C-alpha positions in Angstrom: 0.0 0.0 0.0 1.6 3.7 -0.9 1.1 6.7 1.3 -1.0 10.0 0.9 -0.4 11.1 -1.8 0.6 14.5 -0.6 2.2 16.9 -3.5 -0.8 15.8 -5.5 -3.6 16.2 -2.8 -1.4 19.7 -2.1 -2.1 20.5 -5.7 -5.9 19.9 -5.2 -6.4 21.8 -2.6 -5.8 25.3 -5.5 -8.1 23.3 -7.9 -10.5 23.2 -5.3 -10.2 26.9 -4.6 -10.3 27.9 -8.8 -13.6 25.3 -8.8 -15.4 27.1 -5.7 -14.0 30.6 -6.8 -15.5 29.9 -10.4 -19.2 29.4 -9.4 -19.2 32.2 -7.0 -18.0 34.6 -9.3 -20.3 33.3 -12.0 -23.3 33.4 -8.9 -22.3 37.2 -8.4 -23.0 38.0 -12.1 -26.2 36.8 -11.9 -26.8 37.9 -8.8 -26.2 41.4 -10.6 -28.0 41.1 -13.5 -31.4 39.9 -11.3 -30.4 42.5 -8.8 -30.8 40.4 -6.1 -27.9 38.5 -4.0 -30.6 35.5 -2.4 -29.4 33.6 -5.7 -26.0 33.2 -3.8 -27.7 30.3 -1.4 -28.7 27.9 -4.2 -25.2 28.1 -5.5 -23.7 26.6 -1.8 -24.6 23.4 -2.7 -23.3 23.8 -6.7 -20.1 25.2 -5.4 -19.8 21.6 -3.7 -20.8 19.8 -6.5 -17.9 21.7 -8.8 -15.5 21.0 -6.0 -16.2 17.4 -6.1 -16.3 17.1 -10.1 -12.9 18.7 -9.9 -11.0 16.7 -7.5 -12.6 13.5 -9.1 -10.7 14.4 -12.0 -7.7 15.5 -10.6 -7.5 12.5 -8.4 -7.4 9.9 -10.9 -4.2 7.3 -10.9 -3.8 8.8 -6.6 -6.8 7.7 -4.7 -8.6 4.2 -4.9 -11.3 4.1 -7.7 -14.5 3.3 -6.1 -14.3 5.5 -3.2 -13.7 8.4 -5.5 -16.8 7.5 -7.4 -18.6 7.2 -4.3 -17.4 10.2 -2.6 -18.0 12.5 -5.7 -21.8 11.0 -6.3 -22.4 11.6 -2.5 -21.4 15.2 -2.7 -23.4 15.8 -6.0 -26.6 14.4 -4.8 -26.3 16.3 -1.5 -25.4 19.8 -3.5 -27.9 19.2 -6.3 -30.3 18.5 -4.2 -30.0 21.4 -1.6 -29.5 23.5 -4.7 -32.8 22.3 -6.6 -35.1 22.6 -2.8 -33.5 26.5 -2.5 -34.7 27.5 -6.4 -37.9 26.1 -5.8 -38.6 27.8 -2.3 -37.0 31.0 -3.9 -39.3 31.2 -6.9 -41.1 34.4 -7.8 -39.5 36.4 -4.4 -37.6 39.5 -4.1 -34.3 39.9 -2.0 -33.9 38.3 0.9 -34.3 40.7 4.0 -30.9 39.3 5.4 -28.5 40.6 2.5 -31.1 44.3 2.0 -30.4 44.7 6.1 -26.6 43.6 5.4 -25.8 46.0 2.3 -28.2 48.6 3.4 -24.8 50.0 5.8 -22.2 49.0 3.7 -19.0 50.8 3.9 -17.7 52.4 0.3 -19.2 49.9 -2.6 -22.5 48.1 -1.8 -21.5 46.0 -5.0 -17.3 45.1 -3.8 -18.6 44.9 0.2 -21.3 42.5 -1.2 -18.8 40.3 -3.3 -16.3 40.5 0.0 -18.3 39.5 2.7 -21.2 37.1 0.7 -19.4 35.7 -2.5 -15.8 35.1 -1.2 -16.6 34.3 2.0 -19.2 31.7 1.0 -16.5 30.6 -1.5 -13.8 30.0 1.1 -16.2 28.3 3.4 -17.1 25.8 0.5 -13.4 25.2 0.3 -12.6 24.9 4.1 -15.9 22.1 4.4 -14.9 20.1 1.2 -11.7 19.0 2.5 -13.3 15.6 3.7 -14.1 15.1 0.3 -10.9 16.2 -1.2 -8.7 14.2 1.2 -11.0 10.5 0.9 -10.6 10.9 -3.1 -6.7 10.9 -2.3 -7.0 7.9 -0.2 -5.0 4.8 -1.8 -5.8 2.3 0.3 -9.3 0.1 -0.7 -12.9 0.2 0.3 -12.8 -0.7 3.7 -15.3 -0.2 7.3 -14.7 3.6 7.7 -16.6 3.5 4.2 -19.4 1.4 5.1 -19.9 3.7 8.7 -19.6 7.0 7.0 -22.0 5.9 4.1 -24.6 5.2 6.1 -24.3 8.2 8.4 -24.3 10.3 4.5 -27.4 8.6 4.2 -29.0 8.9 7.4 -28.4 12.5 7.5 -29.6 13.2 3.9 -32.7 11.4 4.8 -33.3 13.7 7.8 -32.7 16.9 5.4 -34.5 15.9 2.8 -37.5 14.6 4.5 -37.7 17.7 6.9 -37.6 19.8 3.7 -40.4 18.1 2.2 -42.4 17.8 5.4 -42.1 21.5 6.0 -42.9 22.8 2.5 -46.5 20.4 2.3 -46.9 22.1 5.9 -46.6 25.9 4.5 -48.5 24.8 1.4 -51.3 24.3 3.7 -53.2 27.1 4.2 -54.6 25.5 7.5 -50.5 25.9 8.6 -50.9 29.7 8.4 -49.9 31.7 11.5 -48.8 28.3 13.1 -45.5 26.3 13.5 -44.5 23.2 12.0 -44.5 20.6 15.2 -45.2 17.1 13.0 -43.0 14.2 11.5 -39.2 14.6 12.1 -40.3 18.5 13.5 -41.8 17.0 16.7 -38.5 15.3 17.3 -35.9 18.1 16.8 -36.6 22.0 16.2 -34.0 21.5 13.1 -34.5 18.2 11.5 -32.6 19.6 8.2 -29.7 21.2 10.0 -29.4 17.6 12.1 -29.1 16.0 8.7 -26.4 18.0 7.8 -24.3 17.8 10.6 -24.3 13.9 10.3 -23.9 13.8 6.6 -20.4 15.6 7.2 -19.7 14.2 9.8 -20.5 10.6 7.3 -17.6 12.2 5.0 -15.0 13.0 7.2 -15.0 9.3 8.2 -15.1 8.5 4.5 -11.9 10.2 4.9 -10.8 8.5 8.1 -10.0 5.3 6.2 -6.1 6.9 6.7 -4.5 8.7 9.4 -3.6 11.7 7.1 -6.1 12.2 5.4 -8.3 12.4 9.0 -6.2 14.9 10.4 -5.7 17.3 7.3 -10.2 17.5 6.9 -11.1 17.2 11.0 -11.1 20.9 10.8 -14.6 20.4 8.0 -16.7 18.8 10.3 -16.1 20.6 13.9 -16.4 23.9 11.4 -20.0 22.7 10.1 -21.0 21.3 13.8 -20.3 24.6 15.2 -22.2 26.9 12.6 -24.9 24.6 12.9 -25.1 24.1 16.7 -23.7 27.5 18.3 -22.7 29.5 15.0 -25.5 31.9 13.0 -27.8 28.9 11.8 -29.3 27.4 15.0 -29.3 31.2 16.8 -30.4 33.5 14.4 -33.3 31.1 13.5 -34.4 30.9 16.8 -34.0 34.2 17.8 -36.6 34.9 14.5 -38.9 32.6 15.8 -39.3 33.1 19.8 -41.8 35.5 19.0 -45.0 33.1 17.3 -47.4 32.2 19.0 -46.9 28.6 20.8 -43.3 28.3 20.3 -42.6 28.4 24.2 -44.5 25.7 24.4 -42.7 24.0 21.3 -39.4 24.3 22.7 -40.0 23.4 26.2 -41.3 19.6 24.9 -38.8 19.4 21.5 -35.3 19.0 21.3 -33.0 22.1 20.5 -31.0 19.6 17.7 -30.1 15.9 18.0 -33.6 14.0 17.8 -35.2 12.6 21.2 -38.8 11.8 22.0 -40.8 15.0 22.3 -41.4 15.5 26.2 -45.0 15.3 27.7 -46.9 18.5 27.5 -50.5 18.3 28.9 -51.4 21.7 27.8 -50.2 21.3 23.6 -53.4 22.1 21.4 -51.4 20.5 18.3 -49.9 22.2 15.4 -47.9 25.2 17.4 -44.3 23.8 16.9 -41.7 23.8 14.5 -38.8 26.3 13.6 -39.3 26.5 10.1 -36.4 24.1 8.9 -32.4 25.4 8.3 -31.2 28.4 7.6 -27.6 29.6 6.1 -25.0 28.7 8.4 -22.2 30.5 7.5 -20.8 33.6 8.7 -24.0 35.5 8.2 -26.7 32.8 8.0 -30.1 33.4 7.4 -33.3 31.4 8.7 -35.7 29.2 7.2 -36.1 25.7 4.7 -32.9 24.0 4.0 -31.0 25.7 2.0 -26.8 27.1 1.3 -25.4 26.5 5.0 -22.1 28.5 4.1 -21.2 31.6 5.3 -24.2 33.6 3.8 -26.6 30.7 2.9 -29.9 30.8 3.8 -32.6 28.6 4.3 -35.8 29.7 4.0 
């Protein structure tokens, strides 16, 4: 068995940059030519998908076959996915509030502070996530049971994201929902069903990418990242923070879990229906709240 490849994965790690950079830049002319930025969030999950396309390609003849196969599928459902949920939730809308509130007091250039602190950050944030990706695609050694576990944790968690998203969008196409909070299905089990999914499908990856001790250690920093913007960072917080004011979501907090799923807790006085955060939000450096949608640094998600 050889070792990590290194100067190659080394070499990746720009090709990953130029793949991320490339649909961000492309996002922000859109962006300006629909004079609206909310377009940004839909491209999170692209940007991942390019990444992955990339380093498949530039990994051939380094990492073992089938994993790479695996690893870049896995990546490109996740992204495509997130990407086609956060153009259909966005259809027919205007800006979101979060980037008219952000460039409303920017400094100098609303148009080079927007591409700054939404674009590039998102962008470096897509790079910084990926590396579990990057890193199992350089693996040499063969399918093995760090595969297996972090497959089914991919899975797991895309089930909870995707299932979340669609029980949450038949609930808001409801007009019996209206003025009330989502508290059914995966909502009655955890406030954020779509940002739980997430943090296990990275955390799946990484240990795709545990299957050597280098490769581990160089894309650790991915996962703790992504748990952190999705536990403590703008996701989780800001989402909340939105919705402590409807009506009944005391009540929905005090008998849901705040994140990892667990049996709702008795409460004698619910009158059904009054739960529910309204799914993920961006959890990037400026998050957003809502669906499931971009969870880099500007991504929001509904």
């Amino acid at each position: 068995m050889s070792g990590f490849p290194w100067p190659a994965f080394a070499g990746n790690l720009a090709v990953a940059a130029c793949a991320a950079l490339a649909v961000m830049l492309v996002t922000f002319a859109i962006a300006l030519a629909k004079g609206v930025h909310r377009v940004v969030d839909a491209a999170w999950g692209i940007a991942f998908t390019a990444v992955a396309a990339a380093t498949y390609a530039a990994s051939a003849g380094h990492g073992d076959g089938g994993r790479r196969l695996l690893v870049a599928a896995a990546t490109a459902v996740w992204g495509l996915r997130l990407a086609a949920h956060i153009i259909r939730r966005g259809r027919g809308h205007g800006e979101d509030p979060r980037y008219a509130r952000m460039l409303a007091g920017a400094p100098g250039s609303g148009t080079a502070y927007a591409f700054r602190v939404i674009y590039l950050l998102q962008g470096a944030l897509v790079w910084l996530v990926s590396l579990p990706v990057q890193a199992a695609m350089y693996q040499p050694v063969p399918l093995g049971p760090a595969d297996a576990v972090g497959g089914l944790l991919w899975a797991v968690g895309l089930a909870f994201e995707g299932i979340g998203d669609h029980q949450l969008a038949r609930f808001r196409a409801d007009p019996a929902g209206r003025g009330r909070i989502m508290d059914r299905g995966l909502w009655a089990w955890t406030r954020h069903p779509n940002y739980f999914g997430d943090f296990l499908l990275w955390w799946g990856l990484f240990t795709v990418a545990c299957g050597m001790w280098q490769s581990a250690v160089v894309s650790v920093v991915s996962p703790l990242a992504m748990s952190y913007l999705l536990i403590r960072g703008s996701g989780k917080r800001l989402l909340e923070q939105h919705m402590a004011q409807r009506p009944g979501y005391a009540a929905y907090t005090a008998r849901t879990s705040g994140f990892f799923p667990l049996p709702p807790r008795r409460d004698p006085g619910r009158s059904g229906g009054t739960g529910g955060t309204g799914g993920t939000g961006g959890t990037g450096g400026t998050g957003g709240t809502g669906g499931t949608g971009g969870t880099g640094g500007t991504g929001g998600r509904g």
